[in-house]
XYZ file of C-alpha atoms in Angstrom:
207
model
C -9.975 -18.769 -67.523
C -12.220 -15.915 -66.369
C -15.177 -18.266 -65.966
C -13.079 -20.732 -63.985
C -11.707 -18.062 -61.655
C -15.212 -16.705 -61.071
C -16.625 -20.144 -60.298
C -13.726 -20.809 -57.945
C -14.246 -17.570 -56.011
C -18.016 -17.965 -55.713
C -17.808 -21.594 -54.613
C -15.122 -21.002 -51.999
C -16.952 -18.010 -50.508
C -20.239 -19.914 -50.388
C -18.650 -23.026 -48.874
C -16.531 -21.279 -46.262
C -19.408 -19.016 -45.233
C -21.062 -21.935 -43.400
C -17.822 -22.814 -41.550
C -17.639 -26.455 -42.706
C -14.527 -27.142 -40.633
C -16.838 -27.618 -37.656
C -17.725 -31.028 -39.089
C -14.151 -32.182 -38.531
C -14.800 -32.446 -34.799
C -16.817 -35.602 -35.408
C -16.434 -38.818 -37.392
C -15.958 -36.996 -40.714
C -12.335 -36.245 -39.861
C -11.275 -39.727 -40.971
C -12.805 -39.664 -44.481
C -11.608 -36.079 -44.906
C -7.989 -36.970 -44.185
C -8.222 -40.134 -46.310
C -9.605 -38.152 -49.246
C -6.936 -35.468 -48.929
C -4.226 -38.157 -48.913
C -5.491 -40.422 -51.705
C -7.388 -38.253 -54.172
C -4.385 -36.193 -55.366
C -2.794 -39.352 -56.767
C -5.958 -40.094 -58.750
C -5.923 -36.560 -60.154
C -2.230 -36.860 -61.021
C -2.856 -39.963 -63.132
C -3.651 -38.088 -66.389
C -0.216 -36.438 -66.288
C 1.386 -39.869 -66.654
C -0.837 -41.133 -69.465
C -0.276 -40.666 -73.218
C -1.664 -37.455 -74.683
C -5.323 -37.552 -75.546
C -8.565 -37.905 -73.619
C -7.176 -38.560 -70.140
C -8.878 -41.137 -67.947
C -9.189 -40.171 -64.324
C -11.295 -40.683 -61.205
C -13.017 -37.491 -60.056
C -14.234 -38.456 -56.603
C -16.234 -35.223 -56.336
C -19.613 -36.895 -56.027
C -18.313 -39.320 -53.422
C -16.881 -36.417 -51.420
C -20.259 -34.693 -51.469
C -21.897 -37.856 -50.141
C -19.283 -38.256 -47.421
C -18.553 -34.675 -46.381
C -21.375 -32.570 -47.745
C -20.869 -29.863 -50.369
C -19.508 -27.101 -48.076
C -16.679 -29.286 -46.770
C -16.078 -31.072 -50.078
C -15.318 -27.805 -51.898
C -12.268 -26.754 -49.804
C -11.056 -30.369 -49.682
C -11.164 -30.499 -53.480
C -9.323 -27.193 -53.521
C -6.609 -28.691 -51.324
C -6.401 -31.668 -53.666
C -5.870 -29.299 -56.590
C -3.074 -27.505 -54.719
C -1.396 -30.844 -54.011
C -1.680 -31.791 -57.688
C -0.023 -28.503 -58.657
C 2.818 -28.988 -56.172
C 3.425 -32.680 -56.924
C 2.825 -32.665 -60.665
C 4.241 -30.817 -63.637
C 1.088 -29.187 -65.001
C 0.696 -25.410 -65.044
C -1.520 -23.694 -62.511
C -3.968 -22.843 -65.313
C -4.335 -26.537 -66.163
C -4.752 -27.485 -62.513
C -7.360 -24.745 -62.028
C -9.295 -26.088 -65.001
C -9.026 -29.606 -63.591
C -10.311 -28.479 -60.200
C -13.284 -26.650 -61.707
C -14.422 -29.272 -64.227
C -13.367 -32.454 -62.410
C -14.081 -31.284 -58.875
C -16.218 -28.196 -58.366
C -18.793 -28.512 -61.153
C -19.579 -32.248 -60.697
C -19.709 -31.743 -56.917
C -22.248 -28.948 -57.339
C -24.295 -30.954 -59.827
C -24.218 -33.943 -57.456
C -25.565 -31.668 -54.725
C -28.427 -30.502 -56.950
C -29.244 -34.055 -58.034
C -29.280 -35.167 -54.402
C -31.624 -32.307 -53.514
C -33.963 -33.275 -56.357
C -34.036 -36.932 -55.283
C -34.786 -35.951 -51.672
C -37.493 -33.574 -52.846
C -39.405 -35.785 -55.251
C -38.598 -39.405 -54.399
C -39.368 -41.349 -51.216
C -36.619 -41.935 -48.646
C -35.206 -45.321 -49.583
C -31.755 -46.855 -49.198
C -31.730 -47.943 -52.848
C -32.607 -44.449 -54.031
C -29.674 -43.167 -52.010
C -27.101 -45.724 -53.187
C -28.290 -46.140 -56.775
C -29.779 -42.695 -57.324
C -27.228 -40.479 -55.631
C -24.234 -42.801 -55.586
C -24.466 -44.435 -59.020
C -26.823 -42.736 -61.479
C -26.440 -39.284 -59.963
C -22.667 -39.484 -60.284
C -22.890 -40.559 -63.916
C -25.177 -37.654 -64.777
C -23.085 -35.127 -62.836
C -19.768 -36.205 -64.397
C -21.143 -36.395 -67.923
C -22.860 -33.023 -67.652
C -19.665 -31.480 -66.306
C -17.656 -33.000 -69.142
C -20.165 -31.768 -71.719
C -20.004 -28.261 -70.247
C -16.210 -28.401 -70.392
C -16.307 -29.336 -74.065
C -18.696 -26.466 -74.692
C -16.539 -23.887 -72.895
C -13.132 -25.076 -74.141
C -12.073 -25.883 -77.649
C -12.162 -29.560 -78.478
C -8.854 -31.302 -78.744
C -7.361 -31.399 -82.199
C -8.698 -34.254 -84.275
C -11.540 -35.099 -81.860
C -15.121 -34.519 -82.985
C -17.936 -33.454 -80.672
C -19.463 -36.915 -80.910
C -16.236 -38.691 -79.980
C -15.549 -36.301 -77.117
C -19.017 -36.757 -75.619
C -18.849 -40.537 -75.985
C -15.535 -40.543 -74.121
C -17.004 -38.316 -71.400
C -20.009 -40.623 -71.091
C -17.852 -43.717 -70.668
C -15.572 -42.053 -68.122
C -18.601 -40.860 -66.151
C -19.825 -44.430 -65.745
C -16.454 -45.555 -64.432
C -16.634 -42.877 -61.758
C -20.262 -43.781 -61.074
C -19.439 -47.446 -60.513
C -16.776 -46.658 -57.916
C -18.902 -44.023 -56.176
C -21.929 -46.308 -56.014
C -19.758 -49.127 -54.680
C -18.213 -47.011 -51.943
C -21.574 -45.506 -51.035
C -23.126 -48.946 -50.588
C -20.169 -50.151 -48.504
C -20.262 -47.095 -46.279
C -24.031 -47.349 -45.795
C -23.586 -50.934 -44.628
C -20.428 -50.655 -42.536
C -19.605 -46.995 -41.832
C -22.693 -44.769 -42.142
C -21.047 -42.233 -39.833
C -18.707 -41.413 -42.725
C -21.625 -40.176 -44.847
C -22.769 -36.678 -43.953
C -25.694 -37.028 -46.355
C -26.945 -40.283 -44.814
C -29.554 -40.517 -42.052
C -30.795 -43.736 -40.447
C -33.958 -41.953 -39.381
C -34.728 -40.911 -42.936
C -33.704 -43.925 -44.973
C -34.282 -46.825 -42.556
C -37.503 -45.812 -40.885
C -40.333 -48.370 -41.189
C -43.062 -47.746 -43.772
C -46.239 -46.065 -42.508
C -48.901 -48.437 -41.225
C -51.992 -48.992 -43.299
């Protein structure tokens, strides 16, 4: 609980320090409102499933692609508040969900995106497959593995089984994120704060 509260405080201070609400004056208002309206229902899904390893869509990596990390963090915080108000889980459980399903994978997705921009050439396939698909899988699995390391494993579940389940769930999230990223690149690039036509669609150098 102490670790989660500390991560929450640091992330919110860092995100709000750059005044991300300024981005809402442009085309990012639409995906922001859509995410705030739809994502809480995805996060509420585990509360209605049988007990065990809950299956759920994170959406954190997709939010980072659409809104950028500074705006994605408070939006994910608002989603967590909505989950607490609409669901029946305790605030401690919702805080844990926000940290390990939202904040940590969003931060890892940001770092993976930075690494791809730093060491790989600007290419539309690197963006959609690297950041949208593979990057999401790595970020969600790493976050799930960290969660299992910080919290006690569920009764009757071995480390191997828990990590396998996390790996499979990460790929489900990766498929949806990669799909939405490709669709937005093709039809609504203005909804992707991390996308740039000048960077990813510029012609190759002559010679």
